[in-house]
mmCIF file of C-alpha atoms in Angstrom:
data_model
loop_
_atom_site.group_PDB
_atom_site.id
_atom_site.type_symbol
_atom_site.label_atom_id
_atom_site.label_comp_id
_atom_site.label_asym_id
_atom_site.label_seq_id
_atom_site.Cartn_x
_atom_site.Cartn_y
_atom_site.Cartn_z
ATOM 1 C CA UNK A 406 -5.674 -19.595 -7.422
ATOM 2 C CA UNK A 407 -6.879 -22.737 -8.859
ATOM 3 C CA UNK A 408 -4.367 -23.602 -11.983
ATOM 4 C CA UNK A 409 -7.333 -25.270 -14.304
ATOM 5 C CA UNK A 410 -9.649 -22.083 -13.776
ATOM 6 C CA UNK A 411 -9.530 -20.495 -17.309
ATOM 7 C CA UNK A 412 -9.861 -17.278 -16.370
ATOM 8 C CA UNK A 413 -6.408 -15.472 -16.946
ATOM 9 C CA UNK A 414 -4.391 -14.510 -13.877
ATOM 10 C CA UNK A 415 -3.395 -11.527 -13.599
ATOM 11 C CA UNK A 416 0.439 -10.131 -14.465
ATOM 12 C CA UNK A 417 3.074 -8.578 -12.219
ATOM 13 C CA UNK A 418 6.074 -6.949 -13.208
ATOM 14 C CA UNK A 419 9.148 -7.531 -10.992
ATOM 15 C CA UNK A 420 11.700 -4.946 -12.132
ATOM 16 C CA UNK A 421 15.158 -6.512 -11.132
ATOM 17 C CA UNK A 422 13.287 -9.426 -11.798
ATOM 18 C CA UNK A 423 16.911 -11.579 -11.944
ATOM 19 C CA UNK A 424 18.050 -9.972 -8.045
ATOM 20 C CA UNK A 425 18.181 -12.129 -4.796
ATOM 21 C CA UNK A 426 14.680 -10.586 -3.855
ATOM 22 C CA UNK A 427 13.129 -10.060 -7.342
ATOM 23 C CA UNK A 428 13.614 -13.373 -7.899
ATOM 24 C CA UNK A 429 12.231 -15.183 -4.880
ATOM 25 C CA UNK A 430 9.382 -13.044 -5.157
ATOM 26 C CA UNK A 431 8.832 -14.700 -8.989
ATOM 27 C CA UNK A 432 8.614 -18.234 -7.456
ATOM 28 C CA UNK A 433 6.159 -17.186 -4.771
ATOM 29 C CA UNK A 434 4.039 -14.897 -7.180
ATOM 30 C CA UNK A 435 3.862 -17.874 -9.288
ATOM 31 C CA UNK A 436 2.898 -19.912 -7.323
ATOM 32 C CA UNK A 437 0.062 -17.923 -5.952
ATOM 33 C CA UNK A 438 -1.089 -18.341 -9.822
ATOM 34 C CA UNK A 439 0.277 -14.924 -10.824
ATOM 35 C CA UNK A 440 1.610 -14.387 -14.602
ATOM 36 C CA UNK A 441 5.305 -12.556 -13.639
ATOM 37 C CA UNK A 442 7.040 -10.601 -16.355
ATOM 38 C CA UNK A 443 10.953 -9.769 -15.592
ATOM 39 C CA UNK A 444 12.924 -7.197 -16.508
ATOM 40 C CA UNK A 445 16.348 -6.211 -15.630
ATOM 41 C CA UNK A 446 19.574 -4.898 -16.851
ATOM 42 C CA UNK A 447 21.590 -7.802 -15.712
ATOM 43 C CA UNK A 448 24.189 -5.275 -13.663
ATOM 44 C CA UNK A 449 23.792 -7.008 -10.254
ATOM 45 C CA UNK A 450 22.148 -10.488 -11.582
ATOM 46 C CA UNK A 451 23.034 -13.117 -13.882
ATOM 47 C CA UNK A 452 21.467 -14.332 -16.772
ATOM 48 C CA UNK A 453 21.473 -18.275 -15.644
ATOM 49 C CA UNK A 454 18.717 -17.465 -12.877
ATOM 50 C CA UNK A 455 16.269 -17.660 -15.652
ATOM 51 C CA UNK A 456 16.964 -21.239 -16.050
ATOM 52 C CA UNK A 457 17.041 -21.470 -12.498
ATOM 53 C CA UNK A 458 13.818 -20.179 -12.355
ATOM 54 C CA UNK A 459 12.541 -21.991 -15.000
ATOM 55 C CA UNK A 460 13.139 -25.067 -13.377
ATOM 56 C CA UNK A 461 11.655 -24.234 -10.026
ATOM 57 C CA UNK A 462 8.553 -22.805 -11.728
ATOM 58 C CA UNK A 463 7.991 -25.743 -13.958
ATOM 59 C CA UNK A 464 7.842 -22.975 -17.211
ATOM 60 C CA UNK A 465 10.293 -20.155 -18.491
ATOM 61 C CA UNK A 466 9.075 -16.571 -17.392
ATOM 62 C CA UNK A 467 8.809 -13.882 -19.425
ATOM 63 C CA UNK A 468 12.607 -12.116 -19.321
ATOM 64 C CA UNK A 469 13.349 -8.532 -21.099
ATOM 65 C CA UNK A 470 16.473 -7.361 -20.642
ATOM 66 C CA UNK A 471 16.093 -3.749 -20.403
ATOM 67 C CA UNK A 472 17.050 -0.863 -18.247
ATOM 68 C CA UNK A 473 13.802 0.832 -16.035
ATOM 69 C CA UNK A 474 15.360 4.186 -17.249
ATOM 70 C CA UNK A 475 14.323 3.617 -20.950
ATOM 71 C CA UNK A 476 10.943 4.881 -20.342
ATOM 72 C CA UNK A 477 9.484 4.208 -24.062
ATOM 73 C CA UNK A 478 10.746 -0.076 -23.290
ATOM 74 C CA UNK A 479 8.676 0.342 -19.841
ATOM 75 C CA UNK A 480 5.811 1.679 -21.817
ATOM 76 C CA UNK A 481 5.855 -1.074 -24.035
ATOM 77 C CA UNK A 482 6.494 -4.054 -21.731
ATOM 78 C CA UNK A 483 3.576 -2.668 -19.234
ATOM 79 C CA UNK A 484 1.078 -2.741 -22.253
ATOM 80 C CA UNK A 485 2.271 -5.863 -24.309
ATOM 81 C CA UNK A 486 1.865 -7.991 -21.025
ATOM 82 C CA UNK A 487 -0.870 -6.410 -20.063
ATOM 83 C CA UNK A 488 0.931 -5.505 -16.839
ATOM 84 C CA UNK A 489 -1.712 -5.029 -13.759
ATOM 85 C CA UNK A 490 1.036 -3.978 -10.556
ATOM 86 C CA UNK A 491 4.459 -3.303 -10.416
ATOM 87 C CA UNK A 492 7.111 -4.811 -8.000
ATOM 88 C CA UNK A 493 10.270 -2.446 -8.374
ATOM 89 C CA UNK A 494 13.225 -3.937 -6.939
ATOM 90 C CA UNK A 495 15.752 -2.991 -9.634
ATOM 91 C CA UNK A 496 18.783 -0.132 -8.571
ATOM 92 C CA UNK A 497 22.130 0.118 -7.953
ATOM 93 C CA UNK A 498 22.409 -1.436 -4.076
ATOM 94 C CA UNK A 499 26.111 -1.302 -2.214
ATOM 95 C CA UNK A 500 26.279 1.656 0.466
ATOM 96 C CA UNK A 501 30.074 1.750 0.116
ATOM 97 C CA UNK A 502 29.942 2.424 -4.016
ATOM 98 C CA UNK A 503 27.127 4.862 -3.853
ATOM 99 C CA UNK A 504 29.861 7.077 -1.370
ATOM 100 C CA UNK A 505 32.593 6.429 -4.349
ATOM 101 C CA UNK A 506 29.907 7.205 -7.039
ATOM 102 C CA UNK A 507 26.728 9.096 -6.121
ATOM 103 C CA UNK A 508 25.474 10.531 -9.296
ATOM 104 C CA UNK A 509 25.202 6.976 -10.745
ATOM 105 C CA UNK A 510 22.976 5.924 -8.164
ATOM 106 C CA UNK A 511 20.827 9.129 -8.380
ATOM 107 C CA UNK A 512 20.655 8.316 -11.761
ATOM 108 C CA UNK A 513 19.662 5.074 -11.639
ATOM 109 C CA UNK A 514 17.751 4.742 -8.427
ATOM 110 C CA UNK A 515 15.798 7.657 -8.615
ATOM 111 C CA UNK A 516 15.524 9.006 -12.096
ATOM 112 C CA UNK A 517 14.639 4.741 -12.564
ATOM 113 C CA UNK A 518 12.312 5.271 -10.551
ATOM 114 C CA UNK A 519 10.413 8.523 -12.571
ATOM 115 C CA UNK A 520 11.182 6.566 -15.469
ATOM 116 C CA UNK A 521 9.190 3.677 -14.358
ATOM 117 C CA UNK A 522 6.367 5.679 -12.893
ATOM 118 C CA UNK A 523 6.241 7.878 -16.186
ATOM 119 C CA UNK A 524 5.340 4.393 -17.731
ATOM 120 C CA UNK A 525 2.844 2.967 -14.972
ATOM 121 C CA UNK A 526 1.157 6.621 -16.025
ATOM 122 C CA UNK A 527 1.179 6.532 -19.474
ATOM 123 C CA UNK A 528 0.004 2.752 -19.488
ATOM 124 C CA UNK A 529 -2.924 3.060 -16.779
ATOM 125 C CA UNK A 530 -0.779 0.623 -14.036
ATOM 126 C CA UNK A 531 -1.652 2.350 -10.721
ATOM 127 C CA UNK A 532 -0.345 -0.718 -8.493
ATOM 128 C CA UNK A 533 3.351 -0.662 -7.353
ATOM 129 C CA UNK A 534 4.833 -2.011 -4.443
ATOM 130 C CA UNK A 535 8.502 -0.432 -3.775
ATOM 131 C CA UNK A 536 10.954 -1.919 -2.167
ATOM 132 C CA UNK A 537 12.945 0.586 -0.106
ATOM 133 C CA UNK A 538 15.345 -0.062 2.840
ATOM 134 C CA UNK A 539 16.301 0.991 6.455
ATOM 135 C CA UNK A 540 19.328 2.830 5.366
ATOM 136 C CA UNK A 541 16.684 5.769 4.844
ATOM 137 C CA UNK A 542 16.533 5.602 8.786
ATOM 138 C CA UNK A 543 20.136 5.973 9.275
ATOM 139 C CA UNK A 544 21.959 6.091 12.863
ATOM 140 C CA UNK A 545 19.334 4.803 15.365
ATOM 141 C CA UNK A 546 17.409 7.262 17.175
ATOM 142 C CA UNK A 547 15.702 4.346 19.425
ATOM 143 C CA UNK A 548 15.099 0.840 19.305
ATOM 144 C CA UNK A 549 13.963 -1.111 17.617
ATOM 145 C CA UNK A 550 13.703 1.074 15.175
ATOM 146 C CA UNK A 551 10.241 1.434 13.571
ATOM 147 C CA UNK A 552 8.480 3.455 10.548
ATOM 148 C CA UNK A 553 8.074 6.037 12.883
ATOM 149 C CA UNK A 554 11.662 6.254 13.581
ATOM 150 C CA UNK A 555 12.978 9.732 11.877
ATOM 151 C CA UNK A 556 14.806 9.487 8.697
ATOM 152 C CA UNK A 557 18.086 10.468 8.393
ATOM 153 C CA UNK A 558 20.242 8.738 5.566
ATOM 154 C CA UNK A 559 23.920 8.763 6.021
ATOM 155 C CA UNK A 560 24.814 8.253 2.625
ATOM 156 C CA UNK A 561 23.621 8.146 -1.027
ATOM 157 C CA UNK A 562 21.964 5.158 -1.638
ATOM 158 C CA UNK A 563 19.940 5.413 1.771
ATOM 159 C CA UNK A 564 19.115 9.200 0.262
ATOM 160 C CA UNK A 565 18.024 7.661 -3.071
ATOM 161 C CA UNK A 566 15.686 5.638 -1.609
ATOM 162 C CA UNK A 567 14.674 8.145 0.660
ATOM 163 C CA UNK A 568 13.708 10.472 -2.271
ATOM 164 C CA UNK A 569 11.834 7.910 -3.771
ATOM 165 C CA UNK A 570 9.514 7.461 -0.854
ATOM 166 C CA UNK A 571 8.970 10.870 -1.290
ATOM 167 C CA UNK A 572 8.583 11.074 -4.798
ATOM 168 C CA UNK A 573 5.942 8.144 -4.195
ATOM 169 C CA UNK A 574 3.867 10.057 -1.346
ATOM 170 C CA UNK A 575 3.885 12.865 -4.156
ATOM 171 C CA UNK A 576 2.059 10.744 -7.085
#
């Protein structure tokens, strides 16, 4: 996308916007002449990678610090920045800690998740690409393992992310 054409580009929302991935995908997005909008609760990034990215990107990007789960500050971010797609990459993300604490990443992986897709609804954003992960695959069956390879999580983050495929071949 040429940067002088004056039509406006359109915006993407990366939820956990601040994260390893959400982040790199900022730069690239940007770079393909995207407007990017983050948002994240700041409980597995830091703040300082908005400088960061500031830097590499040549401007500051939009930041809210919010929580996916507050459905109302979804609603509002969507519609003020005139979101057009959704990139969700926020959640809670360590196999070992969802086995010491599985409600909180129920909570925040998958009722995140409705909370986020209660928004998208409610603000006319049908777009979202959702990162998952292999854990939903759990122990090999063959291999390499493909997405025809059954699904059998082995613990609770692989079955939050699980139920959120589902949820999303639901909607």
């Amino acid at each position: 996308m040429n940067r002088s054409d004056t039509t406006v580009s359109p915006t993407v929302l990366l939820t956990g916007g601040l994260g390893y991935i959400g982040s790199h995908c900022a730069v690239v997005l940007h770079e393909a002449g995207f407007r990017v909008v983050l948002v994240d609760n700041l409980s597995n990034a830091r703040i300082e990678v908005v400088d960061a990215l500031a830097e590499i990107m040549g401007e500051r990007p939009v930041f809210i610090e919010g929580d996916i789960r507050d459905t109302e500050l979804m609603v509002s971010v969507l519609q003020k920045h005139d979101v057009s797609a959704v990139m969700h990459f926020a959640g809670l993300k360590a196999v070992g800690e969802s086995v010491e604490k599985p409600l909180d990443y129920f909570d925040c992986n998958v009722g995140g998740t409705v909370s986020l897709l209660q928004a998208m609804e409610a603000s006319g954003v049908h777009r979202l690409v959702f990162s998952s992960s292999a854990t939903v695959y759990g122990a090999p069956v063959y291999l390499p393992m493909d997405e025809a390879h059954p699904k059998g999580p082995t613990n609770p983050y692989g079955q939050t992310k699980l139920q959120i495929e589902q949820i999303l071949e639901a909607v």
